[in-house]
Amino acid sequence: MAGSPPFRGFLIDADNTIFDYDQAERETLAAALAEAGVKPTPAIHEAYRRINDGYWRAFERGDVTQEQLKVARFRQLLAEEAPDCPADPVEVSRRYLELLATQVHLLPHAGAAIADLAGRAALGLATNGIPEVQRGRLERSGLAPCFRTVLISGEIGIAKPDPRFFLLGAERLGLPPSEVLCVGDVPATDIRGARAAGMASCWVAAPGAAWPPGEPGPDYTIRDLRALAALSPSPVFP
């Protein structure tokens, strides 16, 4: 059963929970498309977001692999939005991921909040993202030492919202699931998956975000990661 504060461990999502993924995506997509000879217009960016979201939902259902996703989204984007462009979607994908791994935009207060929380509890990074991108950004962010474990779906072969993902996270933290809080911004993966694992959940609600109708709610809702201090033990001093 889900526990209650103070939580001794936290499984924390990466994109749009710690990192500002939207900004990184905009900048990276614009650069990769420009290098491929495609003008990065707002319409193309919106098309990419629609296509990309569709492939990630398919990945979470187990309908496609991450390797397929990487290229298929650019193949479809170029076919729809730049049919006369001779760019190779394999090369566009490779360059996009290479650039994205260097984009380290933290959400407001996220860096300080994670550093503070690491002095209070055991932390695990829990993401469905692409391994080379997530590893690259985590190392460049300077936050890697704050995490006792890093769970990336492409490395462990299990993706959120599969409850096994969350239970493995608790095991790696060396804590019972009842003492771990799962934190993320996506109701259908972060919160639903934690609930299926019998673990407590915390929704990081972006400005203007509304909880999906009919979706059972999280145990906690916060606006930024500083609020996690109130759900954790007192700081550990040497």
Tab-separated table of C-alpha atoms in Angstrom:
chain	number	residue	atom	x	y	z
A	1	MET	CA	0.000	0.000	0.000
A	2	ALA	CA	1.070	3.592	-0.594
A	3	GLY	CA	2.782	5.194	2.363
A	4	SER	CA	2.747	8.642	3.916
A	5	PRO	CA	5.415	11.262	4.672
A	6	PRO	CA	8.146	11.500	5.541
A	7	PHE	CA	9.285	9.406	2.572
A	8	ARG	CA	12.788	7.981	2.772
A	9	GLY	CA	13.091	7.590	-1.013
A	10	PHE	CA	11.962	9.413	-4.138
A	11	LEU	CA	11.705	8.170	-7.725
A	12	ILE	CA	11.765	11.343	-9.803
A	13	ASP	CA	10.958	11.707	-13.487
A	14	ALA	CA	13.364	13.668	-15.699
A	15	ASP	CA	11.601	15.488	-18.549
A	16	ASN	CA	9.425	18.428	-17.515
A	17	THR	CA	9.936	17.423	-13.889
A	18	ILE	CA	13.636	18.255	-13.476
A	19	PHE	CA	14.611	19.280	-17.004
A	20	ASP	CA	12.767	21.797	-19.179
A	21	TYR	CA	12.294	19.362	-22.026
A	22	ASP	CA	10.066	21.673	-24.060
A	23	GLN	CA	12.803	24.292	-24.396
A	24	ALA	CA	15.426	21.676	-25.189
A	25	GLU	CA	13.198	20.115	-27.834
A	26	ARG	CA	12.477	23.452	-29.530
A	27	GLU	CA	16.137	24.420	-29.760
A	28	THR	CA	17.354	20.982	-30.798
A	29	LEU	CA	14.667	20.387	-33.402
A	30	ALA	CA	15.299	23.791	-34.983
A	31	ALA	CA	19.047	23.106	-35.218
A	32	ALA	CA	18.707	19.554	-36.558
A	33	LEU	CA	16.149	20.516	-39.199
A	34	ALA	CA	18.135	23.569	-40.307
A	35	GLU	CA	21.218	21.392	-40.780
A	36	ALA	CA	19.080	19.040	-42.902
A	37	GLY	CA	17.915	21.907	-45.118
A	38	VAL	CA	14.418	22.220	-43.644
A	39	LYS	CA	13.168	25.572	-42.367
A	40	PRO	CA	12.089	25.024	-38.736
A	41	THR	CA	8.715	26.776	-38.785
A	42	PRO	CA	6.202	26.757	-35.914
A	43	ALA	CA	3.946	24.523	-38.031
A	44	ILE	CA	6.692	21.921	-38.432
A	45	HIS	CA	7.412	22.037	-34.731
A	46	GLU	CA	3.747	21.440	-33.904
A	47	ALA	CA	3.646	18.566	-36.387
A	48	TYR	CA	6.712	17.051	-34.743
A	49	ARG	CA	5.153	17.265	-31.299
A	50	ARG	CA	2.006	15.528	-32.532
A	51	ILE	CA	3.966	12.788	-34.286
A	52	ASN	CA	6.470	12.376	-31.468
A	53	ASP	CA	3.749	12.134	-28.816
A	54	GLY	CA	2.018	9.459	-30.863
A	55	TYR	CA	5.141	7.341	-31.101
A	56	TRP	CA	5.904	7.692	-27.384
A	57	ARG	CA	2.360	6.551	-26.511
A	58	ALA	CA	2.880	3.587	-28.844
A	59	PHE	CA	6.186	2.830	-27.099
A	60	GLU	CA	4.511	2.914	-23.682
A	61	ARG	CA	1.920	0.421	-24.977
A	62	GLY	CA	4.687	-1.818	-26.278
A	63	ASP	CA	3.696	-1.328	-29.937
A	64	VAL	CA	7.085	0.038	-31.077
A	65	THR	CA	10.626	-0.107	-29.740
A	66	GLN	CA	12.732	2.928	-28.898
A	67	GLU	CA	15.002	2.130	-31.826
A	68	GLN	CA	12.007	2.222	-34.165
A	69	LEU	CA	10.671	5.381	-32.548
A	70	LYS	CA	13.929	7.302	-33.017
A	71	VAL	CA	13.769	7.220	-36.804
A	72	ALA	CA	10.070	6.668	-37.528
A	73	ARG	CA	9.054	10.034	-36.091
A	74	PHE	CA	11.448	11.881	-38.410
A	75	ARG	CA	10.525	9.742	-41.386
A	76	GLN	CA	6.876	10.680	-40.901
A	77	LEU	CA	7.676	14.339	-40.211
A	78	LEU	CA	9.732	14.744	-43.376
A	79	ALA	CA	7.124	12.892	-45.460
A	80	GLU	CA	4.336	15.135	-44.195
A	81	GLU	CA	6.019	18.515	-43.897
A	82	ALA	CA	9.009	18.455	-46.272
A	83	PRO	CA	8.282	15.836	-48.951
A	84	ASP	CA	10.761	17.384	-51.399
A	85	CYS	CA	13.629	17.404	-48.927
A	86	PRO	CA	16.245	14.716	-49.656
A	87	ALA	CA	17.345	14.521	-46.011
A	88	ASP	CA	17.887	11.043	-44.610
A	89	PRO	CA	15.652	10.535	-41.544
A	90	VAL	CA	18.279	8.250	-40.029
A	91	GLU	CA	20.840	11.043	-40.151
A	92	VAL	CA	18.361	13.666	-38.916
A	93	SER	CA	17.513	11.407	-35.975
A	94	ARG	CA	21.169	10.797	-35.158
A	95	ARG	CA	21.969	14.506	-35.193
A	96	TYR	CA	18.862	15.409	-33.199
A	97	LEU	CA	19.758	12.987	-30.396
A	98	GLU	CA	23.383	14.096	-30.421
A	99	LEU	CA	22.345	17.725	-29.945
A	100	LEU	CA	19.594	16.950	-27.437
A	101	ALA	CA	22.063	15.198	-25.129
A	102	THR	CA	23.894	18.521	-24.722
A	103	GLN	CA	20.805	20.559	-23.808
A	104	VAL	CA	20.693	21.078	-20.065
A	105	HIS	CA	17.812	23.402	-19.209
A	106	LEU	CA	16.634	22.885	-15.641
A	107	LEU	CA	13.174	23.922	-14.517
A	108	PRO	CA	13.104	26.781	-11.996
A	109	HIS	CA	14.432	25.724	-8.575
A	110	ALA	CA	14.929	22.107	-9.725
A	111	GLY	CA	18.695	21.957	-9.264
A	112	ALA	CA	18.686	23.357	-5.738
A	113	ALA	CA	15.660	21.259	-4.771
A	114	ILE	CA	17.308	18.019	-5.924
A	115	ALA	CA	20.555	18.859	-4.138
A	116	ASP	CA	18.646	19.579	-0.928
A	117	LEU	CA	16.525	16.441	-1.205
A	118	ALA	CA	19.620	14.281	-1.727
A	119	GLY	CA	20.697	15.278	1.793
A	120	ARG	CA	17.394	14.043	3.184
A	121	ALA	CA	16.517	10.857	1.275
A	122	ALA	CA	17.598	8.298	-1.317
A	123	LEU	CA	16.889	9.525	-4.842
A	124	GLY	CA	16.349	7.639	-8.080
A	125	LEU	CA	15.950	9.152	-11.535
A	126	ALA	CA	13.100	7.351	-13.303
A	127	THR	CA	12.605	8.031	-17.008
A	128	ASN	CA	11.300	6.519	-20.227
A	129	GLY	CA	13.694	8.714	-22.181
A	130	ILE	CA	16.377	7.595	-24.607
A	131	PRO	CA	19.457	6.446	-22.666
A	132	GLU	CA	22.154	8.423	-24.463
A	133	VAL	CA	20.123	11.610	-24.152
A	134	GLN	CA	19.235	11.179	-20.499
A	135	ARG	CA	22.730	10.106	-19.464
A	136	GLY	CA	24.287	13.009	-21.353
A	137	ARG	CA	22.038	15.643	-19.845
A	138	LEU	CA	22.284	14.215	-16.335
A	139	GLU	CA	26.087	14.271	-16.400
A	140	ARG	CA	26.186	17.799	-17.833
A	141	SER	CA	23.687	19.047	-15.257
A	142	GLY	CA	25.988	18.256	-12.344
A	143	LEU	CA	23.128	16.426	-10.593
A	144	ALA	CA	24.320	12.864	-11.240
A	145	PRO	CA	25.915	12.467	-7.773
A	146	CYS	CA	22.526	13.231	-6.180
A	147	PHE	CA	20.976	10.010	-7.461
A	148	ARG	CA	21.569	6.634	-5.877
A	149	THR	CA	20.172	4.901	-8.963
A	150	VAL	CA	19.102	5.785	-12.491
A	151	LEU	CA	16.301	3.835	-14.168
A	152	ILE	CA	15.977	4.371	-17.912
A	153	SER	CA	13.421	2.253	-19.741
A	154	GLY	CA	15.708	1.705	-22.721
A	155	GLU	CA	18.342	0.200	-20.425
A	156	ILE	CA	16.207	-1.949	-18.132
A	157	GLY	CA	13.693	-3.191	-20.708
A	158	ILE	CA	10.645	-1.999	-18.747
A	159	ALA	CA	8.802	1.259	-19.386
A	160	LYS	CA	6.480	3.367	-17.276
A	161	PRO	CA	3.589	2.853	-16.514
A	162	ASP	CA	4.483	-0.831	-16.001
A	163	PRO	CA	4.395	-1.280	-12.194
A	164	ARG	CA	7.542	-3.407	-12.377
A	165	PHE	CA	9.463	-0.251	-13.314
A	166	PHE	CA	8.522	1.419	-10.025
A	167	LEU	CA	9.023	-1.670	-7.891
A	168	LEU	CA	12.499	-2.097	-9.368
A	169	GLY	CA	13.206	1.502	-8.442
A	170	ALA	CA	12.266	0.901	-4.813
A	171	GLU	CA	14.412	-2.239	-4.781
A	172	ARG	CA	17.409	-0.342	-6.135
A	173	LEU	CA	16.941	2.321	-3.477
A	174	GLY	CA	16.957	-0.433	-0.871
A	175	LEU	CA	13.595	0.644	0.505
A	176	PRO	CA	10.135	-0.891	0.782
A	177	PRO	CA	7.696	0.578	-1.799
A	178	SER	CA	5.649	2.127	1.028
A	179	GLU	CA	8.556	4.445	1.861
A	180	VAL	CA	9.106	5.718	-1.691
A	181	LEU	CA	7.270	8.600	-3.383
A	182	CYS	CA	7.024	8.587	-7.196
A	183	VAL	CA	7.215	12.083	-8.669
A	184	GLY	CA	6.414	13.118	-12.233
A	185	ASP	CA	4.427	15.323	-14.582
A	186	VAL	CA	2.556	12.780	-16.738
A	187	PRO	CA	-0.649	11.364	-15.221
A	188	ALA	CA	-0.851	8.374	-17.572
A	189	THR	CA	2.681	7.129	-16.909
A	190	ASP	CA	4.146	8.571	-13.706
A	191	ILE	CA	0.998	8.603	-11.570
A	192	ARG	CA	-0.943	5.678	-13.019
A	193	GLY	CA	2.144	3.476	-12.926
A	194	ALA	CA	2.934	4.318	-9.315
A	195	ARG	CA	-0.660	3.596	-8.328
A	196	ALA	CA	-0.537	0.216	-10.094
A	197	ALA	CA	2.594	-0.598	-8.100
A	198	GLY	CA	0.842	0.290	-4.837
A	199	MET	CA	3.135	3.275	-4.302
A	200	ALA	CA	2.426	6.877	-3.369
A	201	SER	CA	2.497	9.408	-6.199
A	202	CYS	CA	3.126	13.128	-6.592
A	203	TRP	CA	2.053	15.079	-9.664
A	204	VAL	CA	4.215	18.016	-10.724
A	205	ALA	CA	1.567	20.247	-12.302
A	206	ALA	CA	2.859	22.668	-14.916
A	207	PRO	CA	1.280	26.146	-15.011
A	208	GLY	CA	-2.172	25.827	-16.532
A	209	ALA	CA	-2.148	22.018	-16.456
A	210	ALA	CA	-5.453	20.297	-15.680
A	211	TRP	CA	-5.841	16.799	-14.323
A	212	PRO	CA	-7.380	14.469	-16.951
A	213	PRO	CA	-11.098	13.815	-16.366
A	214	GLY	CA	-11.787	10.296	-15.164
A	215	GLU	CA	-8.174	9.615	-14.173
A	216	PRO	CA	-7.799	8.757	-10.450
A	217	GLY	CA	-5.875	11.553	-8.780
A	218	PRO	CA	-2.380	11.559	-7.257
A	219	ASP	CA	-1.648	11.474	-3.548
A	220	TYR	CA	0.055	14.872	-3.761
A	221	THR	CA	0.162	17.762	-6.225
A	222	ILE	CA	3.006	20.284	-6.318
A	223	ARG	CA	4.042	23.146	-8.582
A	224	ASP	CA	7.808	22.750	-8.294
A	225	LEU	CA	10.242	20.386	-6.632
A	226	ARG	CA	10.926	22.589	-3.613
A	227	ALA	CA	7.665	21.296	-2.138
A	228	LEU	CA	9.177	17.806	-1.789
A	229	ALA	CA	11.182	18.976	1.231
A	230	ALA	CA	7.984	18.938	3.278
A	231	LEU	CA	7.424	15.268	2.357
A	232	SER	CA	10.947	14.140	3.261
A	233	PRO	CA	12.845	13.523	6.513
A	234	SER	CA	14.824	16.276	8.191
A	235	PRO	CA	18.200	17.050	6.558
A	236	VAL	CA	21.073	14.718	7.309
A	237	PHE	CA	24.058	16.596	8.701
A	238	PRO	CA	27.564	15.168	9.022
